[in-house]
Amino acid sequence: MKRLFVAVLAAALVMTAGFAHAKTLKLAMDADPVSLDPQVQLSGGMLQYSHLVFDPLIRWTKDMKFESRLAEKWERTDDLTVRFYLRKGVKFHSGNELTAKDVAWTLARLKKSADFKGLFEPFGEPKIIDDYTIDIVTKKPYPLLLNMATYIFPMDSAFYSGTDESGQPKDAIVKTGPSFANTHESGTGKYVVAEREQGVKTVFKEFDGYWDTKSPGNVDEIILTPIKEDATRTAALLSGDVDFIMPVPPQDLDRLRESENVKLVTMTGSRIITFQLNQKRREEFKDPKVREAIVWATNNPGIVQKIMKGFATAAGQQSPKGYQGYNPDLTPRYDLEKAKQLMAESQYPDGFTVTMIAPNNRYVNDEKVSEAFVSMMAKIGITVDLKTMPKAQYWDQFDAQVADIQMIGWHADTEDSANFFEFLLMCPNKETGYGQYNSGNYCNADVDQIILDSQSETDRAKRSAMLQKAEKIVYGEAGYVPLHWQDLSWAGKPNLEIEPIVNVMNFPYFGDLVIK
């Protein structure tokens, strides 16, 4: 079997002296990372990978506070600046030492990434104070700077500089096609990628020079096997073929909960699942009555009950309860008769046929939810030609906007309402990166201005009112089809200390996992 071995210095793969007592975690997920480049795609799967192989400046704790990682401490020096003090002696997998130069280089690359530039649009040029001190600066007062620091995973600037064997720059960000960064890594994380065969297996091994010697984690090796089929993934855990699975299919929750050989951990989630209606591809979707009819015909409470088995919360907006933009007046809409009436009043009373794509291994029950939506649309005269595919193929198709309706789920990168708008609903703008995942091409200049103004509003009450107003405008225009907020689930063998490493972001900190 042909395997792809990741080129890092041999020293990076030296195991600890206690190799004889090494603990291996056999991990099964619904899919594996699409690349080894942490900046090629803004997705949950890639951020999960980043927390294995790289380290952020700071990270969220379970109770949603900030804790130090590569930044030992930080302080705000003025309205635009936070000074970060880096740990000394931190090594990349290549053997190079982490310095402020690497942080500045990483920030510059993030601002070039099509997926990440929207997140870092508020940021200006950082200022290097010395090798271990850097000022991160925003263009205007920005209350979410620390939130965004959790997304800065410093890359090894020396390792990624120069050109590869083909003459292409090693720092090239390439979504589709070969690149050095897609197949090589040098992070500061606990694990190096020792072996990788896309879609089959990825092996992570402990980096002997890892800086965090205080972590209780004792997993020396992680063998990640992607198992797309829900039933097969559950069966693999119950049979003992794997030690840990994520996500747990809702239909198997009770079964695993009752098993003596399984530890199940669940959590209310904040990832919104939606369908986007491409107004550039289809004139029909420019008719507000058609969009409203589609939303009113979507039985999202029924989807939650029957398909998600109650393991989700039906949504009428993007912002979940607890977020500043959550508007309690914007409840889920389902009324088939009203939907039929709206279609009759629209410019397309006889209905029409559209195409649709959705992944079949990215979101919980994504294929089943999509199939249910197809049936619901048929009741109002809209015929939907659905095609589903693994997420490894899906994102290229999504980016190319090959279909009239496309599924997208989103967890707010900043744990803040504005982020949903910045990526899913702001007018698409390749220069700023806003609207990068807005395949519906919804565009309202007033909404955009509200979101931009909210970025520098430091009064919490005023900011909340602004974000709630934006939610109300989009709700009234039926700018997209809201489905539900997806709950989270993980399951493993009883000897795994799962609870301390999982969080609402769904980025398990496997480096801290304890196997008893």
Short mmCIF file of C-alpha atoms in Angstrom, two decimals:
data_model
loop_
_atom_site.label_atom_id
_atom_site.label_comp_id
_atom_site.label_asym_id
_atom_site.label_seq_id
_atom_site.Cartn_x
_atom_site.Cartn_y
_atom_site.Cartn_z
CA MET A 1 0.00 0.00 0.00
CA LYS A 2 1.39 3.30 -1.06
CA ARG A 3 1.78 5.78 1.77
CA LEU A 4 2.73 9.42 1.86
CA PHE A 5 5.50 10.12 4.36
CA VAL A 6 5.74 13.70 5.53
CA ALA A 7 9.18 15.20 5.17
CA VAL A 8 10.36 16.61 8.47
CA LEU A 9 13.73 16.24 10.12
CA ALA A 10 14.41 12.77 11.46
CA ALA A 11 14.75 14.20 14.94
CA ALA A 12 11.08 15.10 14.92
CA LEU A 13 10.11 11.43 14.91
CA VAL A 14 12.30 10.33 17.81
CA MET A 15 10.04 8.88 20.44
CA THR A 16 10.32 9.53 24.14
CA ALA A 17 12.50 7.35 26.33
CA GLY A 18 9.40 5.61 27.62
CA PHE A 19 8.48 4.17 24.23
CA ALA A 20 7.88 0.73 25.70
CA HIS A 21 5.01 2.24 27.66
CA ALA A 22 3.68 4.30 24.77
CA LYS A 23 -0.09 4.63 24.57
CA THR A 24 -1.77 4.58 21.19
CA LEU A 25 -5.18 6.07 20.51
CA LYS A 26 -7.14 4.53 17.65
CA LEU A 27 -9.36 7.40 16.56
CA ALA A 28 -12.24 7.18 14.09
CA MET A 29 -13.77 10.36 12.65
CA ASP A 30 -16.26 10.86 9.84
CA ALA A 31 -13.46 12.27 7.68
CA ASP A 32 -9.76 13.13 7.82
CA PRO A 33 -8.04 16.50 7.23
CA VAL A 34 -8.14 17.64 3.62
CA SER A 35 -4.56 18.97 3.80
CA LEU A 36 -1.55 19.44 6.07
CA ASP A 37 -1.65 23.20 5.44
CA PRO A 38 -3.52 24.76 8.40
CA GLN A 39 -4.41 27.86 6.37
CA VAL A 40 -5.76 26.26 3.19
CA GLN A 41 -9.32 25.81 4.47
CA LEU A 42 -11.35 27.37 7.27
CA SER A 43 -13.22 24.35 8.61
CA GLY A 44 -13.78 22.44 11.81
CA GLY A 45 -11.83 19.46 10.51
CA MET A 46 -8.79 21.56 9.70
CA LEU A 47 -8.90 23.33 13.07
CA GLN A 48 -9.07 19.95 14.81
CA TYR A 49 -5.93 19.02 12.87
CA SER A 50 -4.27 22.33 13.79
CA HIS A 51 -4.68 21.63 17.50
CA LEU A 52 -2.84 18.32 17.01
CA VAL A 53 0.11 19.48 14.92
CA PHE A 54 0.35 23.22 15.61
CA ASP A 55 -0.36 25.36 18.67
CA PRO A 56 -2.24 28.66 18.88
CA LEU A 57 -1.00 31.73 20.73
CA ILE A 58 -3.83 31.21 23.23
CA ARG A 59 -6.83 28.88 23.35
CA TRP A 60 -10.28 28.65 24.86
CA THR A 61 -10.83 26.77 28.10
CA LYS A 62 -13.87 24.62 28.65
CA ASP A 63 -15.60 27.49 30.47
CA MET A 64 -14.82 29.87 27.57
CA LYS A 65 -11.93 31.76 29.09
CA PHE A 66 -8.50 32.23 27.53
CA GLU A 67 -5.44 30.24 28.54
CA SER A 68 -1.84 30.64 27.43
CA ARG A 69 -0.25 28.39 24.83
CA LEU A 70 2.60 29.74 22.73
CA ALA A 71 1.99 33.15 24.26
CA GLU A 72 2.97 33.01 27.91
CA LYS A 73 1.16 36.24 28.71
CA TRP A 74 -0.40 39.24 26.99
CA GLU A 75 -1.49 42.78 27.75
CA ARG A 76 -3.42 45.51 25.98
CA THR A 77 -1.16 48.51 25.51
CA ASP A 78 -3.67 50.78 23.76
CA ASP A 79 -7.05 50.68 22.01
CA LEU A 80 -5.51 49.06 18.92
CA THR A 81 -2.76 46.88 20.33
CA VAL A 82 -2.27 43.73 22.38
CA ARG A 83 1.31 42.76 23.21
CA PHE A 84 2.05 39.03 23.28
CA TYR A 85 5.04 37.56 25.12
CA LEU A 86 6.10 34.26 23.55
CA ARG A 87 7.47 31.25 25.37
CA LYS A 88 11.20 30.89 24.97
CA GLY A 89 12.76 27.68 23.70
CA VAL A 90 9.71 26.42 21.79
CA LYS A 91 10.81 24.24 18.87
CA PHE A 92 9.13 23.55 15.57
CA HIS A 93 9.16 19.96 14.33
CA SER A 94 12.01 20.96 11.99
CA GLY A 95 14.15 21.92 14.97
CA ASN A 96 13.86 25.66 14.30
CA GLU A 97 13.01 27.88 17.28
CA LEU A 98 9.75 29.82 17.41
CA THR A 99 10.23 33.60 17.38
CA ALA A 100 8.08 36.68 16.85
CA LYS A 101 9.17 36.62 13.20
CA ASP A 102 7.19 33.39 12.72
CA VAL A 103 4.08 34.96 14.24
CA ALA A 104 4.33 38.00 11.97
CA TRP A 105 4.96 35.75 8.94
CA THR A 106 1.93 33.63 9.84
CA LEU A 107 -0.31 36.69 10.18
CA ALA A 108 0.78 37.92 6.75
CA ARG A 109 -0.02 34.51 5.25
CA LEU A 110 -3.43 34.40 6.95
CA LYS A 111 -4.29 37.70 5.30
CA LYS A 112 -3.47 36.11 1.92
CA SER A 113 -5.57 33.00 2.48
CA ALA A 114 -8.91 33.18 0.68
CA ASP A 115 -10.60 31.44 3.60
CA PHE A 116 -8.95 33.33 6.47
CA LYS A 117 -8.51 36.86 5.14
CA GLY A 118 -12.05 37.84 6.14
CA LEU A 119 -11.28 36.92 9.74
CA PHE A 120 -8.13 39.00 9.75
CA GLU A 121 -9.40 41.96 7.72
CA PRO A 122 -9.61 44.13 10.90
CA PHE A 123 -5.89 43.54 11.58
CA GLY A 124 -3.07 45.89 10.62
CA GLU A 125 0.67 45.25 10.48
CA PRO A 126 2.11 43.62 13.61
CA LYS A 127 5.18 45.11 15.26
CA ILE A 128 8.04 42.87 16.38
CA ILE A 129 9.50 44.19 19.65
CA ASP A 130 12.13 41.48 20.05
CA ASP A 131 12.50 37.76 19.32
CA TYR A 132 9.89 36.85 21.93
CA THR A 133 7.60 39.88 21.97
CA ILE A 134 5.16 41.02 19.31
CA ASP A 135 2.44 43.66 19.15
CA ILE A 136 -0.66 42.56 17.26
CA VAL A 137 -2.43 45.64 15.97
CA THR A 138 -5.92 46.27 14.58
CA LYS A 139 -6.92 49.08 12.20
CA LYS A 140 -9.57 50.33 14.64
CA PRO A 141 -10.69 49.30 18.13
CA TYR A 142 -11.64 45.64 17.84
CA PRO A 143 -13.15 43.89 20.88
CA LEU A 144 -12.50 40.39 19.48
CA LEU A 145 -8.72 40.52 19.12
CA LEU A 146 -8.12 37.87 21.78
CA ASN A 147 -10.84 35.69 20.27
CA MET A 148 -8.91 35.77 17.00
CA ALA A 149 -5.61 35.01 18.70
CA THR A 150 -7.00 31.50 19.23
CA TYR A 151 -6.83 31.15 15.42
CA ILE A 152 -3.19 32.18 15.10
CA PHE A 153 -1.23 28.93 14.84
CA PRO A 154 2.34 30.09 14.15
CA MET A 155 3.98 28.37 11.20
CA ASP A 156 7.71 27.73 10.71
CA SER A 157 8.67 30.61 8.40
CA ALA A 158 12.10 29.15 7.58
CA PHE A 159 10.65 25.71 6.78
CA TYR A 160 7.99 27.15 4.46
CA SER A 161 10.30 29.63 2.71
CA GLY A 162 11.98 29.11 -0.64
CA THR A 163 10.75 26.94 -3.48
CA ASP A 164 9.94 23.24 -3.79
CA GLU A 165 11.24 20.76 -6.38
CA SER A 166 8.78 22.06 -8.97
CA GLY A 167 9.85 25.66 -8.44
CA GLN A 168 6.63 26.64 -6.66
CA PRO A 169 6.95 28.77 -3.50
CA LYS A 170 6.76 26.58 -0.42
CA ASP A 171 4.34 28.98 1.22
CA ALA A 172 1.84 28.81 -1.68
CA ILE A 173 -1.75 28.33 -0.50
CA VAL A 174 -3.28 25.89 -2.96
CA LYS A 175 -6.81 24.56 -2.44
CA THR A 176 -6.90 22.32 -5.49
CA GLY A 177 -3.67 20.80 -6.72
CA PRO A 178 -0.23 20.04 -5.32
CA SER A 179 1.72 22.30 -3.00
CA PHE A 180 4.56 21.91 -0.51
CA ALA A 181 2.38 22.96 2.45
CA ASN A 182 -0.38 20.52 1.50
CA THR A 183 1.98 17.56 2.08
CA HIS A 184 4.60 18.85 4.53
CA GLU A 185 4.27 20.26 8.03
CA SER A 186 6.43 21.84 10.69
CA GLY A 187 4.37 22.95 13.65
CA THR A 188 4.98 23.38 17.36
CA GLY A 189 2.26 20.90 18.35
CA LYS A 190 2.53 17.70 20.33
CA TYR A 191 2.22 15.52 17.24
CA VAL A 192 4.03 15.24 13.93
CA VAL A 193 2.35 13.68 10.92
CA ALA A 194 4.39 10.50 10.51
CA GLU A 195 2.31 8.81 7.83
CA ARG A 196 -0.64 9.82 5.70
CA GLU A 197 -2.78 8.24 3.03
CA GLN A 198 -5.66 10.57 2.23
CA GLY A 199 -9.02 9.01 3.04
CA VAL A 200 -7.43 5.87 4.49
CA LYS A 201 -5.21 6.56 7.50
CA THR A 202 -3.16 9.29 9.15
CA VAL A 203 -0.62 8.49 11.86
CA PHE A 204 0.38 11.17 14.38
CA LYS A 205 3.42 10.54 16.61
CA GLU A 206 4.60 12.48 19.61
CA PHE A 207 7.25 15.13 18.97
CA ASP A 208 10.16 14.51 21.31
CA GLY A 209 10.91 18.22 21.58
CA TYR A 210 7.38 19.30 22.54
CA TRP A 211 7.39 22.30 24.85
CA ASP A 212 4.37 21.47 27.05
CA THR A 213 5.87 19.06 29.57
CA LYS A 214 3.20 19.92 32.16
CA SER A 215 0.30 18.50 30.16
CA PRO A 216 -1.23 15.38 31.74
CA GLY A 217 -1.68 13.85 28.27
CA ASN A 218 -0.02 10.48 27.82
CA VAL A 219 -0.95 9.53 24.24
CA ASP A 220 2.21 8.94 22.21
CA GLU A 221 0.56 7.92 18.96
CA ILE A 222 -2.78 8.60 17.30
CA ILE A 223 -3.96 6.49 14.39
CA LEU A 224 -6.79 8.34 12.67
CA THR A 225 -9.05 6.28 10.43
CA PRO A 226 -11.84 8.10 8.57
CA ILE A 227 -15.10 6.13 8.71
CA LYS A 228 -17.81 7.95 6.80
CA GLU A 229 -20.70 5.54 7.54
CA ASP A 230 -22.32 6.23 10.91
CA ALA A 231 -23.26 2.63 11.66
CA THR A 232 -19.78 1.37 10.80
CA ARG A 233 -18.14 3.98 13.02
CA THR A 234 -20.33 3.00 15.98
CA ALA A 235 -19.75 -0.70 15.34
CA ALA A 236 -15.99 -0.14 15.29
CA LEU A 237 -16.13 1.34 18.79
CA LEU A 238 -18.41 -1.35 20.19
CA SER A 239 -16.21 -4.11 18.74
CA GLY A 240 -13.06 -2.55 20.15
CA ASP A 241 -11.50 -1.91 16.75
CA VAL A 242 -11.18 1.78 17.65
CA ASP A 243 -10.92 3.60 20.99
CA PHE A 244 -12.66 6.91 20.26
CA ILE A 245 -15.25 8.12 17.74
CA MET A 246 -16.56 11.52 16.73
CA PRO A 247 -19.25 12.43 15.99
CA VAL A 248 -21.67 9.93 17.50
CA PRO A 249 -24.72 9.36 15.27
CA PRO A 250 -27.89 10.56 17.08
CA GLN A 251 -29.60 7.27 16.37
CA ASP A 252 -26.88 5.46 18.36
CA LEU A 253 -26.80 7.73 21.42
CA ASP A 254 -29.09 5.60 23.57
CA ARG A 255 -27.32 2.42 22.55
CA LEU A 256 -23.91 3.77 23.50
CA ARG A 257 -25.22 5.42 26.65
CA GLU A 258 -26.43 2.05 27.89
CA SER A 259 -23.22 0.19 27.05
CA GLU A 260 -20.90 -0.61 29.95
CA ASN A 261 -17.94 -0.62 27.58
CA VAL A 262 -18.42 2.93 26.31
CA LYS A 263 -18.11 6.40 27.79
CA LEU A 264 -20.40 8.92 26.06
CA VAL A 265 -20.01 12.70 26.35
CA THR A 266 -22.54 15.12 24.84
CA MET A 267 -22.83 18.90 24.76
CA THR A 268 -25.22 21.51 23.42
CA GLY A 269 -23.67 22.96 20.27
CA SER A 270 -23.67 26.30 18.47
CA ARG A 271 -22.96 25.24 14.88
CA ILE A 272 -25.78 26.40 12.62
CA ILE A 273 -26.72 24.14 9.69
CA THR A 274 -28.22 25.92 6.68
CA PHE A 275 -29.06 25.75 2.99
CA GLN A 276 -28.03 28.64 0.74
CA LEU A 277 -30.14 29.66 -2.26
CA ASN A 278 -27.94 30.96 -5.08
CA GLN A 279 -29.51 34.16 -6.35
CA LYS A 280 -26.86 34.57 -9.06
CA ARG A 281 -27.57 31.19 -10.59
CA ARG A 282 -31.36 31.28 -10.33
CA GLU A 283 -33.69 34.16 -11.02
CA GLU A 284 -36.37 32.36 -8.99
CA PHE A 285 -34.35 32.87 -5.80
CA LYS A 286 -34.34 36.63 -6.35
CA ASP A 287 -38.09 36.57 -5.69
CA PRO A 288 -38.52 37.10 -1.91
CA LYS A 289 -41.80 35.21 -1.91
CA VAL A 290 -40.06 32.12 -3.31
CA ARG A 291 -37.37 32.31 -0.64
CA GLU A 292 -39.98 32.78 2.06
CA ALA A 293 -41.99 29.85 0.71
CA ILE A 294 -38.91 27.62 0.89
CA VAL A 295 -38.24 28.62 4.50
CA TRP A 296 -41.88 28.14 5.54
CA ALA A 297 -41.96 24.74 3.81
CA THR A 298 -38.85 23.50 5.63
CA ASN A 299 -40.00 21.54 8.64
CA ASN A 300 -36.89 22.03 10.74
CA PRO A 301 -38.63 21.12 14.02
CA GLY A 302 -39.58 17.84 12.34
CA ILE A 303 -36.01 17.30 11.15
CA VAL A 304 -34.77 17.79 14.71
CA GLN A 305 -37.32 15.36 16.10
CA LYS A 306 -37.24 12.59 13.49
CA ILE A 307 -33.80 12.72 11.88
CA MET A 308 -31.67 14.25 14.63
CA LYS A 309 -33.56 12.31 17.33
CA GLY A 310 -33.86 15.50 19.37
CA PHE A 311 -30.09 15.96 19.36
CA ALA A 312 -30.24 19.50 17.91
CA THR A 313 -32.23 22.72 18.33
CA ALA A 314 -34.44 24.04 15.51
CA ALA A 315 -33.24 27.49 14.41
CA GLY A 316 -34.84 30.59 12.94
CA GLN A 317 -31.61 32.61 12.89
CA GLN A 318 -27.85 32.09 12.92
CA SER A 319 -27.02 33.27 16.45
CA PRO A 320 -27.64 30.65 19.13
CA LYS A 321 -28.96 31.60 22.56
CA GLY A 322 -26.23 33.25 24.59
CA TYR A 323 -24.66 35.07 21.63
CA GLN A 324 -24.97 38.85 21.45
CA GLY A 325 -26.94 38.71 18.21
CA TYR A 326 -29.52 36.18 19.39
CA ASN A 327 -32.97 37.67 18.86
CA PRO A 328 -35.70 35.85 20.83
CA ASP A 329 -38.38 37.10 18.42
CA LEU A 330 -36.91 35.18 15.47
CA THR A 331 -38.40 31.74 15.95
CA PRO A 332 -38.33 28.77 13.52
CA ARG A 333 -40.93 28.98 10.75
CA TYR A 334 -42.89 26.00 9.46
CA ASP A 335 -46.33 26.24 7.91
CA LEU A 336 -46.88 24.25 4.73
CA GLU A 337 -50.13 25.99 3.84
CA LYS A 338 -48.52 29.39 4.17
CA ALA A 339 -45.63 28.17 2.03
CA LYS A 340 -48.03 27.05 -0.69
CA GLN A 341 -49.79 30.42 -0.55
CA LEU A 342 -46.50 32.29 -0.91
CA MET A 343 -45.53 30.18 -3.93
CA ALA A 344 -48.94 30.89 -5.50
CA GLU A 345 -48.36 34.62 -4.99
CA SER A 346 -44.80 34.48 -6.38
CA GLN A 347 -43.67 34.90 -9.97
CA TYR A 348 -43.31 31.12 -10.19
CA PRO A 349 -46.64 29.62 -9.05
CA ASP A 350 -46.08 26.46 -11.11
CA GLY A 351 -42.77 25.72 -9.45
CA PHE A 352 -39.42 24.89 -11.06
CA THR A 353 -36.50 22.44 -10.95
CA VAL A 354 -33.16 23.15 -9.26
CA THR A 355 -29.90 21.38 -8.48
CA MET A 356 -28.49 20.88 -5.00
CA ILE A 357 -25.31 19.51 -3.42
CA ALA A 358 -24.58 18.46 0.15
CA PRO A 359 -21.84 16.53 1.93
CA ASN A 360 -22.49 13.05 3.26
CA ASN A 361 -19.86 12.97 6.01
CA ARG A 362 -19.37 16.54 7.26
CA TYR A 363 -22.40 17.31 9.45
CA VAL A 364 -24.46 14.95 11.55
CA ASN A 365 -26.97 13.21 9.28
CA ASP A 366 -26.22 15.72 6.52
CA GLU A 367 -27.36 13.38 3.73
CA LYS A 368 -30.59 12.41 5.50
CA VAL A 369 -31.40 16.04 6.28
CA SER A 370 -30.84 16.96 2.63
CA GLU A 371 -33.06 14.14 1.41
CA ALA A 372 -35.82 15.27 3.76
CA PHE A 373 -35.51 18.82 2.41
CA VAL A 374 -35.94 17.52 -1.14
CA SER A 375 -39.22 15.87 -0.12
CA MET A 376 -40.42 19.05 1.58
CA MET A 377 -39.70 21.18 -1.47
CA ALA A 378 -41.69 18.80 -3.68
CA LYS A 379 -44.80 19.74 -1.68
CA ILE A 380 -44.60 23.33 -2.95
CA GLY A 381 -43.78 22.44 -6.54
CA ILE A 382 -40.00 22.74 -6.40
CA THR A 383 -38.20 19.71 -7.77
CA VAL A 384 -34.69 19.33 -6.34
CA ASP A 385 -32.01 17.25 -8.06
CA LEU A 386 -29.77 16.35 -5.09
CA LYS A 387 -26.20 15.10 -5.28
CA THR A 388 -24.25 14.20 -2.13
CA MET A 389 -20.55 13.49 -1.80
CA PRO A 390 -17.73 13.10 0.79
CA LYS A 391 -16.44 16.37 2.17
CA ALA A 392 -13.04 15.80 0.54
CA GLN A 393 -14.78 16.39 -2.79
CA TYR A 394 -17.55 18.65 -1.50
CA TRP A 395 -15.62 21.83 -0.67
CA ASP A 396 -14.16 22.25 -4.14
CA GLN A 397 -17.67 21.91 -5.56
CA PHE A 398 -19.05 24.30 -2.95
CA ASP A 399 -16.42 26.93 -3.74
CA ALA A 400 -17.18 26.60 -7.45
CA GLN A 401 -20.91 27.07 -6.69
CA VAL A 402 -21.83 24.24 -9.02
CA ALA A 403 -25.40 23.91 -7.70
CA ASP A 404 -28.40 26.15 -7.09
CA ILE A 405 -28.77 25.09 -3.45
CA GLN A 406 -25.79 24.20 -1.25
CA MET A 407 -25.53 23.03 2.36
CA ILE A 408 -23.23 24.86 4.76
CA GLY A 409 -22.77 24.61 8.51
CA TRP A 410 -20.90 27.21 10.54
CA HIS A 411 -19.51 27.50 14.03
CA ALA A 412 -18.57 31.10 14.79
CA ASP A 413 -14.78 31.33 14.68
CA THR A 414 -14.81 34.18 17.19
CA GLU A 415 -17.59 32.68 19.35
CA ASP A 416 -19.51 35.81 18.30
CA SER A 417 -22.56 36.52 16.12
CA ALA A 418 -20.80 38.83 13.66
CA ASN A 419 -18.69 35.95 12.37
CA PHE A 420 -21.74 34.19 10.90
CA PHE A 421 -22.48 37.28 8.83
CA GLU A 422 -18.85 37.90 7.87
CA PHE A 423 -18.58 34.54 6.17
CA LEU A 424 -22.10 33.39 5.31
CA LEU A 425 -24.11 36.53 4.53
CA MET A 426 -21.99 39.58 3.78
CA CYS A 427 -21.75 40.51 0.10
CA PRO A 428 -18.98 38.30 -1.38
CA ASN A 429 -15.76 40.28 -1.69
CA LYS A 430 -12.56 38.51 -2.76
CA GLU A 431 -10.40 41.43 -1.69
CA THR A 432 -11.56 41.49 1.93
CA GLY A 433 -12.59 37.84 2.21
CA TYR A 434 -16.03 38.74 3.51
CA GLY A 435 -18.76 36.46 2.22
CA GLN A 436 -16.22 33.75 1.41
CA TYR A 437 -18.78 31.00 2.15
CA ASN A 438 -21.83 32.91 0.92
CA SER A 439 -22.71 30.61 -1.98
CA GLY A 440 -26.26 32.01 -1.95
CA ASN A 441 -24.85 35.39 -3.00
CA TYR A 442 -27.27 37.13 -0.65
CA CYS A 443 -26.23 40.79 -0.49
CA ASN A 444 -27.64 43.65 1.57
CA ALA A 445 -25.46 46.75 1.95
CA ASP A 446 -27.28 47.78 5.14
CA VAL A 447 -26.50 44.44 6.78
CA ASP A 448 -22.85 44.71 5.73
CA GLN A 449 -22.55 48.18 7.25
CA ILE A 450 -24.12 47.05 10.53
CA ILE A 451 -21.60 44.21 10.81
CA LEU A 452 -18.65 46.44 9.95
CA ASP A 453 -19.79 49.01 12.52
CA SER A 454 -20.23 46.28 15.14
CA GLN A 455 -16.58 45.31 14.82
CA SER A 456 -15.44 48.47 16.58
CA GLU A 457 -18.38 48.91 18.95
CA THR A 458 -17.13 48.24 22.47
CA ASP A 459 -20.41 49.01 24.28
CA ARG A 460 -21.89 45.54 24.74
CA ALA A 461 -25.55 46.65 24.81
CA LYS A 462 -25.19 48.76 21.67
CA ARG A 463 -23.32 46.01 19.88
CA SER A 464 -25.94 43.44 20.81
CA ALA A 465 -28.72 45.68 19.45
CA MET A 466 -26.84 46.09 16.18
CA LEU A 467 -26.33 42.36 15.69
CA GLN A 468 -29.94 41.58 16.60
CA LYS A 469 -31.06 44.13 14.01
CA ALA A 470 -28.96 42.43 11.36
CA GLU A 471 -30.49 39.05 12.24
CA LYS A 472 -33.98 40.56 11.93
CA ILE A 473 -33.30 42.03 8.49
CA VAL A 474 -32.03 38.74 7.09
CA TYR A 475 -34.91 36.86 8.74
CA GLY A 476 -37.40 39.16 7.05
CA GLU A 477 -35.73 38.72 3.67
CA ALA A 478 -35.39 34.93 4.04
CA GLY A 479 -31.77 35.30 3.00
CA TYR A 480 -31.06 31.60 3.60
CA VAL A 481 -32.74 28.48 4.98
CA PRO A 482 -31.97 27.94 8.70
CA LEU A 483 -32.18 24.35 9.91
CA HIS A 484 -30.79 23.74 13.40
CA TRP A 485 -27.92 24.13 15.80
CA GLN A 486 -26.13 20.82 15.90
CA ASP A 487 -25.33 19.25 19.26
CA LEU A 488 -21.95 17.66 19.93
CA SER A 489 -21.04 14.11 20.88
CA TRP A 490 -17.97 12.01 21.51
CA ALA A 491 -17.62 8.41 22.68
CA GLY A 492 -14.73 6.21 23.69
CA LYS A 493 -13.58 3.36 25.82
CA PRO A 494 -14.11 3.74 29.59
CA ASN A 495 -10.40 4.22 30.28
CA LEU A 496 -10.31 7.50 28.32
CA GLU A 497 -10.59 10.81 30.18
CA ILE A 498 -12.77 12.45 27.51
CA GLU A 499 -14.61 15.13 29.45
CA PRO A 500 -11.59 17.40 30.19
CA ILE A 501 -10.46 17.63 26.54
CA VAL A 502 -13.72 18.40 24.70
CA ASN A 503 -15.37 21.79 24.23
CA VAL A 504 -18.17 23.64 22.45
CA MET A 505 -15.85 24.45 19.52
CA ASN A 506 -15.48 20.71 18.89
CA PHE A 507 -11.67 20.98 18.89
CA PRO A 508 -10.73 18.15 21.27
CA TYR A 509 -7.34 18.83 22.86
CA PHE A 510 -5.97 15.33 22.22
CA GLY A 511 -2.55 16.38 23.46
CA ASP A 512 -4.06 16.52 26.97
CA LEU A 513 -5.90 13.18 26.71
CA VAL A 514 -5.21 10.71 29.48
CA ILE A 515 -5.57 6.98 28.86
CA LYS A 516 -5.75 5.18 32.19
#
